Amino acid sequence: MLKEQSRKWKSDDHKVMNWYYNAKDDYFIDPNGVRFNFNGYRKRTDKHQFTRDFKEYKA
């Protein structure tokens, strides 16, 4: 079983995947009611020159 499928993982409020997400306006709301709005796109390159794209959110 994958850890993402465990009951403990699914009920952990610290995991962003368990937060409410509004796709239309592109924001998350954490369990404390704090809204995280989309801030911008970021790129990161590791020491092996592999580049990853991220979406950044700010409270």
N, CA, C and O atoms as a GROMACS GRO file, in nm:
protein
  236
    1MET      N    1   0.084  -0.118   0.000
    1MET     CA    2   0.000   0.000   0.000
    1MET      C    3   0.089   0.125   0.000
    1MET      O    4   0.190   0.130   0.071
    2LEU      N    5   0.051   0.224  -0.080
    2LEU     CA    6   0.124   0.350  -0.082
    2LEU      C    7   0.089   0.432   0.041
    2LEU      O    8  -0.022   0.422   0.093
    3LYS      N    9   0.183   0.514   0.086
    3LYS     CA   10   0.155   0.593   0.206
    3LYS      C   11   0.045   0.695   0.181
    3LYS      O   12  -0.026   0.734   0.274
    4GLU      N   13   0.028   0.740   0.054
    4GLU     CA   14  -0.077   0.836   0.022
    4GLU      C   15  -0.216   0.775   0.035
    4GLU      O   16  -0.316   0.848   0.043
    5GLN      N   17  -0.224   0.642   0.038
    5GLN     CA   18  -0.353   0.574   0.050
    5GLN      C   19  -0.388   0.539   0.194
    5GLN      O   20  -0.496   0.488   0.219
    6SER      N   21  -0.298   0.564   0.287
    6SER     CA   22  -0.323   0.528   0.426
    6SER      C   23  -0.421   0.627   0.491
    6SER      O   24  -0.432   0.742   0.448
    7ARG      N   25  -0.490   0.581   0.592
    7ARG     CA   26  -0.586   0.664   0.664
    7ARG      C   27  -0.516   0.783   0.730
    7ARG      O   28  -0.568   0.894   0.732
    8LYS      N   29  -0.397   0.758   0.785
    8LYS     CA   30  -0.323   0.864   0.853
    8LYS      C   31  -0.288   0.976   0.755
    8LYS      O   32  -0.301   1.094   0.789
    9TRP      N   33  -0.243   0.941   0.635
    9TRP     CA   34  -0.205   1.041   0.534
    9TRP      C   35  -0.328   1.121   0.489
    9TRP      O   36  -0.320   1.243   0.478
   10LYS      N   37  -0.438   1.053   0.464
   10LYS     CA   38  -0.559   1.119   0.414
   10LYS      C   39  -0.623   1.212   0.516
   10LYS      O   40  -0.693   1.306   0.478
   11SER      N   41  -0.600   1.187   0.645
   11SER     CA   42  -0.660   1.271   0.748
   11SER      C   43  -0.564   1.376   0.803
   11SER      O   44  -0.601   1.449   0.895
   12ASP      N   45  -0.443   1.386   0.749
   12ASP     CA   46  -0.344   1.483   0.796
   12ASP      C   47  -0.372   1.620   0.735
   12ASP      O   48  -0.360   1.637   0.613
   13ASP      N   49  -0.409   1.718   0.818
   13ASP     CA   50  -0.443   1.852   0.771
   13ASP      C   51  -0.322   1.933   0.725
   13ASP      O   52  -0.340   2.038   0.663
   14HIS      N   53  -0.202   1.887   0.753
   14HIS     CA   54  -0.082   1.959   0.709
   14HIS      C   55  -0.047   1.931   0.563
   14HIS      O   56   0.035   2.002   0.505
   15LYS      N   57  -0.107   1.830   0.505
   15LYS     CA   58  -0.081   1.795   0.364
   15LYS      C   59  -0.167   1.884   0.275
   15LYS      O   60  -0.289   1.890   0.292
   16VAL      N   61  -0.105   1.951   0.178
   16VAL     CA   62  -0.176   2.041   0.088
   16VAL      C   63  -0.281   1.966   0.007
   16VAL      O   64  -0.385   2.022  -0.028
   17MET      N   65  -0.255   1.838  -0.023
   17MET     CA   66  -0.352   1.762  -0.100
   17MET      C   67  -0.483   1.742  -0.025
   17MET      O   68  -0.584   1.705  -0.086
   18ASN      N   69  -0.485   1.765   0.105
   18ASN     CA   70  -0.607   1.750   0.184
   18ASN      C   71  -0.679   1.883   0.207
   18ASN      O   72  -0.780   1.886   0.276
   19TRP      N   73  -0.628   1.992   0.150
   19TRP     CA   74  -0.691   2.124   0.165
   19TRP      C   75  -0.797   2.143   0.058
   19TRP      O   76  -0.797   2.075  -0.044
   20TYR      N   77  -0.889   2.237   0.082
   20TYR     CA   78  -0.989   2.273  -0.018
   20TYR      C   79  -0.921   2.352  -0.130
   20TYR      O   80  -0.840   2.441  -0.102
   21TYR      N   81  -0.952   2.320  -0.256
   21TYR     CA   82  -0.895   2.390  -0.371
   21TYR      C   83  -1.006   2.441  -0.461
   21TYR      O   84  -1.096   2.366  -0.498
   22ASN      N   85  -0.999   2.569  -0.497
   22ASN     CA   86  -1.094   2.630  -0.590
   22ASN      C   87  -1.022   2.645  -0.723
   22ASN      O   88  -0.936   2.731  -0.737
   23ALA      N   89  -1.058   2.562  -0.820
   23ALA     CA   90  -0.990   2.562  -0.951
   23ALA      C   91  -1.024   2.686  -1.033
   23ALA      O   92  -0.940   2.734  -1.109
   24LYS      N   93  -1.145   2.737  -1.019
   24LYS     CA   94  -1.186   2.853  -1.098
   24LYS      C   95  -1.101   2.976  -1.065
   24LYS      O   96  -1.052   3.044  -1.155
   25ASP      N   97  -1.084   3.005  -0.936
   25ASP     CA   98  -1.008   3.123  -0.894
   25ASP      C   99  -0.865   3.089  -0.852
   25ASP      O  100  -0.789   3.179  -0.817
   26ASP      N  101  -0.828   2.962  -0.857
   26ASP     CA  102  -0.692   2.913  -0.830
   26ASP      C  103  -0.640   2.954  -0.692
   26ASP      O  104  -0.545   3.032  -0.682
   27TYR      N  105  -0.704   2.901  -0.587
   27TYR     CA  106  -0.656   2.924  -0.451
   27TYR      C  107  -0.686   2.802  -0.365
   27TYR      O  108  -0.774   2.722  -0.395
   28PHE      N  109  -0.609   2.790  -0.255
   28PHE     CA  110  -0.629   2.685  -0.154
   28PHE      C  111  -0.679   2.749  -0.026
   28PHE      O  112  -0.652   2.866   0.000
   29ILE      N  113  -0.753   2.672   0.055
   29ILE     CA  114  -0.790   2.714   0.190
   29ILE      C  115  -0.748   2.603   0.285
   29ILE      O  116  -0.790   2.488   0.270
   30ASP      N  117  -0.664   2.639   0.382
   30ASP     CA  118  -0.617   2.538   0.478
   30ASP      C  119  -0.722   2.515   0.586
   30ASP      O  120  -0.821   2.589   0.591
   31PRO      N  121  -0.704   2.416   0.673
   31PRO     CA  122  -0.805   2.384   0.776
   31PRO      C  123  -0.831   2.497   0.875
   31PRO      O  124  -0.936   2.499   0.939
   32ASN      N  125  -0.737   2.592   0.888
   32ASN     CA  126  -0.757   2.706   0.978
   32ASN      C  127  -0.833   2.819   0.911
   32ASN      O  128  -0.860   2.921   0.975
   33GLY      N  129  -0.868   2.804   0.783
   33GLY     CA  130  -0.942   2.906   0.711
   33GLY      C  131  -0.856   3.009   0.641
   33GLY      O  132  -0.908   3.107   0.589
   34VAL      N  133  -0.725   2.988   0.638
   34VAL     CA  134  -0.634   3.082   0.572
   34VAL      C  135  -0.634   3.053   0.422
   34VAL      O  136  -0.619   2.939   0.379
   35ARG      N  137  -0.651   3.159   0.343
   35ARG     CA  138  -0.657   3.145   0.197
   35ARG      C  139  -0.519   3.167   0.137
   35ARG      O  140  -0.451   3.264   0.170
   36PHE      N  141  -0.476   3.077   0.049
   36PHE     CA  142  -0.348   3.086  -0.020
   36PHE      C  143  -0.376   3.111  -0.168
   36PHE      O  144  -0.423   3.022  -0.239
   37ASN      N  145  -0.346   3.233  -0.215
   37ASN     CA  146  -0.370   3.272  -0.353
   37ASN      C  147  -0.248   3.242  -0.439
   37ASN      O  148  -0.135   3.241  -0.391
   38PHE      N  149  -0.273   3.216  -0.567
   38PHE     CA  150  -0.166   3.191  -0.663
   38PHE      C  151  -0.078   3.314  -0.673
   38PHE      O  152  -0.128   3.426  -0.690
   39ASN      N  153   0.055   3.295  -0.663
   39ASN     CA  154   0.150   3.406  -0.664
   39ASN      C  155   0.232   3.410  -0.792
   39ASN      O  156   0.264   3.519  -0.840
   40GLY      N  157   0.266   3.297  -0.849
   40GLY     CA  158   0.345   3.295  -0.972
   40GLY      C  159   0.405   3.159  -0.999
   40GLY      O  160   0.394   3.067  -0.918
   41TYR      N  161   0.469   3.149  -1.113
   41TYR     CA  162   0.536   3.025  -1.152
   41TYR      C  163   0.684   3.034  -1.116
   41TYR      O  164   0.744   3.141  -1.128
   42ARG      N  165   0.742   2.924  -1.072
   42ARG     CA  166   0.884   2.919  -1.035
   42ARG      C  167   0.948   2.799  -1.102
   42ARG      O  168   0.883   2.696  -1.123
   43LYS      N  169   1.076   2.812  -1.136
   43LYS     CA  170   1.154   2.701  -1.192
   43LYS      C  171   1.271   2.676  -1.099
   43LYS      O  172   1.334   2.770  -1.050
   44ARG      N  173   1.299   2.550  -1.075
   44ARG     CA  174   1.415   2.512  -0.994
   44ARG      C  175   1.495   2.408  -1.068
   44ARG      O  176   1.440   2.316  -1.129
   45THR      N  177   1.626   2.423  -1.063
   45THR     CA  178   1.717   2.328  -1.127
   45THR      C  179   1.805   2.267  -1.018
   45THR      O  180   1.866   2.339  -0.940
   46ASP      N  181   1.810   2.134  -1.014
   46ASP     CA  182   1.891   2.067  -0.913
   46ASP      C  183   2.035   2.049  -0.962
   46ASP      O  184   2.070   2.093  -1.071
   47LYS      N  185   2.117   1.985  -0.881
   47LYS     CA  186   2.259   1.971  -0.914
   47LYS      C  187   2.283   1.882  -1.035
   47LYS      O  188   2.393   1.882  -1.091
   48HIS      N  189   2.182   1.805  -1.076
   48HIS     CA  190   2.195   1.718  -1.193
   48HIS      C  191   2.136   1.784  -1.318
   48HIS      O  192   2.116   1.719  -1.420
   49GLN      N  193   2.108   1.915  -1.308
   49GLN     CA  194   2.054   1.996  -1.418
   49GLN      C  195   1.913   1.953  -1.459
   49GLN      O  196   1.873   1.972  -1.574
   50PHE      N  197   1.838   1.896  -1.367
   50PHE     CA  198   1.698   1.862  -1.392
   50PHE      C  199   1.613   1.980  -1.349
   50PHE      O  200   1.621   2.022  -1.234
   51THR      N  201   1.532   2.034  -1.439
   51THR     CA  202   1.450   2.151  -1.410
   51THR      C  203   1.306   2.110  -1.381
   51THR      O  204   1.246   2.031  -1.455
   52ARG      N  205   1.251   2.166  -1.272
   52ARG     CA  206   1.112   2.140  -1.235
   52ARG      C  207   1.036   2.272  -1.229
   52ARG      O  208   1.092   2.374  -1.188
   53ASP      N  209   0.911   2.270  -1.270
   53ASP     CA  210   0.825   2.388  -1.265
   53ASP      C  211   0.730   2.376  -1.147
   53ASP      O  212   0.673   2.270  -1.122
   54PHE      N  213   0.712   2.487  -1.074
   54PHE     CA  214   0.625   2.491  -0.957
   54PHE      C  215   0.528   2.607  -0.969
   54PHE      O  216   0.557   2.708  -1.032
   55LYS      N  217   0.411   2.591  -0.906
   55LYS     CA  218   0.319   2.702  -0.888
   55LYS      C  219   0.333   2.745  -0.743
   55LYS      O  220   0.326   2.661  -0.652
   56GLU      N  221   0.352   2.875  -0.719
   56GLU     CA  222   0.373   2.926  -0.584
   56GLU      C  223   0.246   2.995  -0.535
   56GLU      O  224   0.182   3.071  -0.608
   57TYR      N  225   0.210   2.966  -0.409
   57TYR     CA  226   0.093   3.027  -0.347
   57TYR      C  227   0.137   3.102  -0.222
   57TYR      O  228   0.229   3.059  -0.152
   58LYS      N  229   0.071   3.216  -0.194
   58LYS     CA  230   0.101   3.295  -0.074
   58LYS      C  231  -0.026   3.322   0.004
   58LYS      O  232  -0.134   3.339  -0.054
   59ALA      N  233  -0.011   3.327   0.135
   59ALA     CA  234  -0.125   3.357   0.222
   59ALA      C  235  -0.156   3.506   0.220
   59ALA      O  236  -0.248   3.551   0.288
   0.00000   0.00000   0.00000
